[in-house]
Every structure is written in C-alpha cells, then in structure tokens.
C-alpha cells in the first residue's frame, strides 16, 4: 500500500471515529438517568448496541463489502469511536467463530481481569503520586 493509500485509509478511520464518538455521546446522553438510578444503564445500552453493530458490520463488511475502505470507515472508525467494548467483543468472537472456545473464554477472562487490575493499580499509583 502506498503512503497516499495509507493516508486515505487513516482518513476513513478518522471520519468514522468522529461519527461514532458523536453517536455515543448522543445515545448515552439521551439515555442518562433512565431507570431513575445512578447505575450506568446508558453505557450498558451503548455497549450492547455497539455489539449488535459489530455483529451486523462483521457480516456486511466481510461478506458484502470487503474493501478495506469500508472496513476502516465503519468498523475500525465508527464502531471503534462508538464503543471500545465492541472491539473487545469482535476479538472474542473470532475465537468462538473458529471453534476455539477455551481460548475465547481465556481471552475474555484475561481481558477483564487484567483491565480491572491495571486500572486499579494505575489509580492507586496516581493517588500516591498526587
């Protein structure tokens, strides 16, 4: 891929990411406070919608529109901007779709545990440094 082609691909990701981030803001903002509690139902809704979109876009982009520009615009850009959780789910789906169930469960477990540990450790360290 030439530098010009690579720059075009990055522009597709950037455009999709901007649209996805605005979409997340609008959807989450419109649902904030639903249910009358402080529980983040709005983020659960955004992450679940992101997973629905992952399933849809994986089917469409890899079967009907396999060109990298569409994958970069819709999947890596829009869905990546809408919710990073969807990228986590897409990576996990790969293992289950290829019959690698143990690896899939290990990936999900490690990603969650390491993510929580890393965030907790960084919070503790940041609190100590500040």
PDB file of C-alpha atoms in Angstrom:
ATOM      1  CA  UNK A   1       0.000   0.000   0.000  1.00  0.00           C
ATOM      2  CA  UNK A   2       1.379   3.408  -0.934  1.00  0.00           C
ATOM      3  CA  UNK A   3       1.655   6.285   1.517  1.00  0.00           C
ATOM      4  CA  UNK A   4      -1.249   8.036  -0.230  1.00  0.00           C
ATOM      5  CA  UNK A   5      -3.442   4.931   0.059  1.00  0.00           C
ATOM      6  CA  UNK A   6      -2.482   4.542   3.716  1.00  0.00           C
ATOM      7  CA  UNK A   7      -3.382   8.195   4.382  1.00  0.00           C
ATOM      8  CA  UNK A   8      -6.757   7.645   2.722  1.00  0.00           C
ATOM      9  CA  UNK A   9      -7.364   4.637   4.979  1.00  0.00           C
ATOM     10  CA  UNK A  10      -6.459   6.727   8.041  1.00  0.00           C
ATOM     11  CA  UNK A  11      -8.898   9.415   6.923  1.00  0.00           C
ATOM     12  CA  UNK A  12     -11.670   6.804   6.697  1.00  0.00           C
ATOM     13  CA  UNK A  13     -10.875   5.640  10.237  1.00  0.00           C
ATOM     14  CA  UNK A  14     -10.790   9.245  11.495  1.00  0.00           C
ATOM     15  CA  UNK A  15     -14.100  10.153   9.839  1.00  0.00           C
ATOM     16  CA  UNK A  16     -15.798   7.005  11.114  1.00  0.00           C
ATOM     17  CA  UNK A  17     -14.319   7.522  14.586  1.00  0.00           C
ATOM     18  CA  UNK A  18     -15.619  11.071  14.765  1.00  0.00           C
ATOM     19  CA  UNK A  19     -19.106   9.968  13.728  1.00  0.00           C
ATOM     20  CA  UNK A  20     -19.045   7.068  16.179  1.00  0.00           C
ATOM     21  CA  UNK A  21     -17.949   9.277  19.073  1.00  0.00           C
ATOM     22  CA  UNK A  22     -20.731  11.756  18.345  1.00  0.00           C
ATOM     23  CA  UNK A  23     -23.170   8.852  18.129  1.00  0.00           C
ATOM     24  CA  UNK A  24     -22.033   7.534  21.518  1.00  0.00           C
ATOM     25  CA  UNK A  25     -22.421  10.984  23.051  1.00  0.00           C
ATOM     26  CA  UNK A  26     -25.933  11.399  21.643  1.00  0.00           C
ATOM     27  CA  UNK A  27     -27.191   7.907  22.519  1.00  0.00           C
ATOM     28  CA  UNK A  28     -25.655   7.824  26.008  1.00  0.00           C
ATOM     29  CA  UNK A  29     -26.763  11.392  26.706  1.00  0.00           C
ATOM     30  CA  UNK A  30     -30.336  10.689  25.685  1.00  0.00           C
ATOM     31  CA  UNK A  31     -30.473   7.641  27.985  1.00  0.00           C
ATOM     32  CA  UNK A  32     -28.660   9.074  31.002  1.00  0.00           C
ATOM     33  CA  UNK A  33     -30.871   8.969  34.069  1.00  0.00           C
ATOM     34  CA  UNK A  34     -33.221   6.353  32.586  1.00  0.00           C
ATOM     35  CA  UNK A  35     -34.320   3.996  35.322  1.00  0.00           C
ATOM     36  CA  UNK A  36     -34.105   6.663  37.996  1.00  0.00           C
ATOM     37  CA  UNK A  37     -30.816   5.435  39.464  1.00  0.00           C
ATOM     38  CA  UNK A  38     -27.152   6.314  39.239  1.00  0.00           C
ATOM     39  CA  UNK A  39     -26.440   2.907  37.676  1.00  0.00           C
ATOM     40  CA  UNK A  40     -24.906   3.494  34.221  1.00  0.00           C
ATOM     41  CA  UNK A  41     -27.705   1.920  32.158  1.00  0.00           C
ATOM     42  CA  UNK A  42     -26.866   4.364  29.386  1.00  0.00           C
ATOM     43  CA  UNK A  43     -23.400   2.841  28.961  1.00  0.00           C
ATOM     44  CA  UNK A  44     -24.776  -0.689  29.061  1.00  0.00           C
ATOM     45  CA  UNK A  45     -27.151   0.342  26.278  1.00  0.00           C
ATOM     46  CA  UNK A  46     -24.326   1.908  24.238  1.00  0.00           C
ATOM     47  CA  UNK A  47     -22.054  -1.124  24.678  1.00  0.00           C
ATOM     48  CA  UNK A  48     -24.857  -3.551  23.828  1.00  0.00           C
ATOM     49  CA  UNK A  49     -25.839  -1.528  20.764  1.00  0.00           C
ATOM     50  CA  UNK A  50     -22.154  -1.475  19.798  1.00  0.00           C
ATOM     51  CA  UNK A  51     -22.063  -5.281  19.989  1.00  0.00           C
ATOM     52  CA  UNK A  52     -25.177  -5.521  17.821  1.00  0.00           C
ATOM     53  CA  UNK A  53     -23.481  -3.233  15.304  1.00  0.00           C
ATOM     54  CA  UNK A  54     -20.313  -5.362  15.443  1.00  0.00           C
ATOM     55  CA  UNK A  55     -22.275  -8.464  14.510  1.00  0.00           C
ATOM     56  CA  UNK A  56     -24.032  -6.620  11.708  1.00  0.00           C
ATOM     57  CA  UNK A  57     -20.937  -4.882  10.349  1.00  0.00           C
ATOM     58  CA  UNK A  58     -18.831  -8.036  10.514  1.00  0.00           C
ATOM     59  CA  UNK A  59     -21.460  -9.804   8.409  1.00  0.00           C
ATOM     60  CA  UNK A  60     -21.844  -6.949   5.921  1.00  0.00           C
ATOM     61  CA  UNK A  61     -18.244  -5.780   5.697  1.00  0.00           C
ATOM     62  CA  UNK A  62     -16.564  -9.131   5.451  1.00  0.00           C
ATOM     63  CA  UNK A  63     -19.165 -10.737   3.186  1.00  0.00           C
ATOM     64  CA  UNK A  64     -20.806  -7.994   1.094  1.00  0.00           C
ATOM     65  CA  UNK A  65     -18.381  -5.038   1.194  1.00  0.00           C
ATOM     66  CA  UNK A  66     -14.933  -6.491   1.870  1.00  0.00           C
ATOM     67  CA  UNK A  67     -12.991  -3.438   0.642  1.00  0.00           C
ATOM     68  CA  UNK A  68     -10.621  -2.048   3.321  1.00  0.00           C
ATOM     69  CA  UNK A  69     -12.046   1.471   2.974  1.00  0.00           C
ATOM     70  CA  UNK A  70     -15.482   0.313   4.234  1.00  0.00           C
ATOM     71  CA  UNK A  71     -13.967  -1.790   6.987  1.00  0.00           C
ATOM     72  CA  UNK A  72     -11.862   1.189   8.099  1.00  0.00           C
ATOM     73  CA  UNK A  73     -14.768   3.643   7.920  1.00  0.00           C
ATOM     74  CA  UNK A  74     -17.492   1.583   9.563  1.00  0.00           C
ATOM     75  CA  UNK A  75     -15.751  -0.976  11.720  1.00  0.00           C
ATOM     76  CA  UNK A  76     -12.450   0.487  12.921  1.00  0.00           C
ATOM     77  CA  UNK A  77     -13.730   4.047  12.684  1.00  0.00           C
ATOM     78  CA  UNK A  78     -17.436   4.263  13.529  1.00  0.00           C
ATOM     79  CA  UNK A  79     -17.717   1.256  15.846  1.00  0.00           C
ATOM     80  CA  UNK A  80     -14.327   1.989  17.422  1.00  0.00           C
ATOM     81  CA  UNK A  81     -15.477   5.537  18.153  1.00  0.00           C
ATOM     82  CA  UNK A  82     -18.902   4.419  19.319  1.00  0.00           C
ATOM     83  CA  UNK A  83     -17.573   1.948  21.877  1.00  0.00           C
ATOM     84  CA  UNK A  84     -14.217   0.282  22.510  1.00  0.00           C
ATOM     85  CA  UNK A  85     -16.169  -2.553  24.138  1.00  0.00           C
ATOM     86  CA  UNK A  86     -17.305  -3.610  20.677  1.00  0.00           C
ATOM     87  CA  UNK A  87     -13.674  -4.126  19.618  1.00  0.00           C
ATOM     88  CA  UNK A  88     -13.199  -6.376  22.636  1.00  0.00           C
ATOM     89  CA  UNK A  89     -16.276  -8.382  21.622  1.00  0.00           C
ATOM     90  CA  UNK A  90     -15.183  -8.610  17.970  1.00  0.00           C
ATOM     91  CA  UNK A  91     -11.813 -10.022  19.003  1.00  0.00           C
ATOM     92  CA  UNK A  92     -13.508 -12.525  21.320  1.00  0.00           C
ATOM     93  CA  UNK A  93     -15.992 -13.543  18.602  1.00  0.00           C
ATOM     94  CA  UNK A  94     -13.088 -14.551  16.391  1.00  0.00           C
ATOM     95  CA  UNK A  95     -12.169 -17.418  18.706  1.00  0.00           C
ATOM     96  CA  UNK A  96     -15.731 -18.703  19.077  1.00  0.00           C
ATOM     97  CA  UNK A  97     -16.417 -18.495  15.340  1.00  0.00           C
ATOM     98  CA  UNK A  98     -13.312 -20.614  14.722  1.00  0.00           C
ATOM     99  CA  UNK A  99     -14.203 -23.232  17.339  1.00  0.00           C
ATOM    100  CA  UNK A 100     -11.517 -22.074  19.776  1.00  0.00           C
ATOM    101  CA  UNK A 101     -13.866 -21.870  22.767  1.00  0.00           C
ATOM    102  CA  UNK A 102     -11.289 -22.317  25.531  1.00  0.00           C
ATOM    103  CA  UNK A 103      -9.083 -19.644  24.011  1.00  0.00           C
ATOM    104  CA  UNK A 104     -12.139 -17.386  23.669  1.00  0.00           C
ATOM    105  CA  UNK A 105     -13.081 -17.762  27.329  1.00  0.00           C
ATOM    106  CA  UNK A 106      -9.444 -17.278  28.348  1.00  0.00           C
ATOM    107  CA  UNK A 107      -9.276 -14.084  26.265  1.00  0.00           C
ATOM    108  CA  UNK A 108     -12.465 -12.711  27.858  1.00  0.00           C
ATOM    109  CA  UNK A 109     -11.316 -13.615  31.369  1.00  0.00           C
ATOM    110  CA  UNK A 110      -7.803 -12.212  30.940  1.00  0.00           C
ATOM    111  CA  UNK A 111      -9.001  -9.019  29.265  1.00  0.00           C
ATOM    112  CA  UNK A 112     -11.446  -8.287  32.083  1.00  0.00           C
ATOM    113  CA  UNK A 113      -9.159  -9.242  34.967  1.00  0.00           C
ATOM    114  CA  UNK A 114      -6.050  -7.566  33.572  1.00  0.00           C
ATOM    115  CA  UNK A 115      -8.055  -4.476  32.652  1.00  0.00           C
ATOM    116  CA  UNK A 116      -9.514  -4.155  36.155  1.00  0.00           C
ATOM    117  CA  UNK A 117      -6.132  -4.842  37.757  1.00  0.00           C
ATOM    118  CA  UNK A 118      -4.343  -2.325  35.521  1.00  0.00           C
ATOM    119  CA  UNK A 119      -6.951   0.374  36.158  1.00  0.00           C
ATOM    120  CA  UNK A 120      -6.867  -0.281  39.911  1.00  0.00           C
ATOM    121  CA  UNK A 121      -3.073  -0.256  40.061  1.00  0.00           C
ATOM    122  CA  UNK A 122      -2.869   2.930  37.984  1.00  0.00           C
ATOM    123  CA  UNK A 123      -5.496   4.572  40.204  1.00  0.00           C
ATOM    124  CA  UNK A 124      -3.535   3.606  43.335  1.00  0.00           C
ATOM    125  CA  UNK A 125      -0.253   4.820  41.831  1.00  0.00           C
ATOM    126  CA  UNK A 126      -1.811   8.066  40.624  1.00  0.00           C
ATOM    127  CA  UNK A 127      -3.307   8.681  44.060  1.00  0.00           C
ATOM    128  CA  UNK A 128       0.094   8.107  45.691  1.00  0.00           C
ATOM    129  CA  UNK A 129       1.863  10.456  43.261  1.00  0.00           C
ATOM    130  CA  UNK A 130      -0.702  13.213  43.628  1.00  0.00           C
TER     131      UNK A 130
END
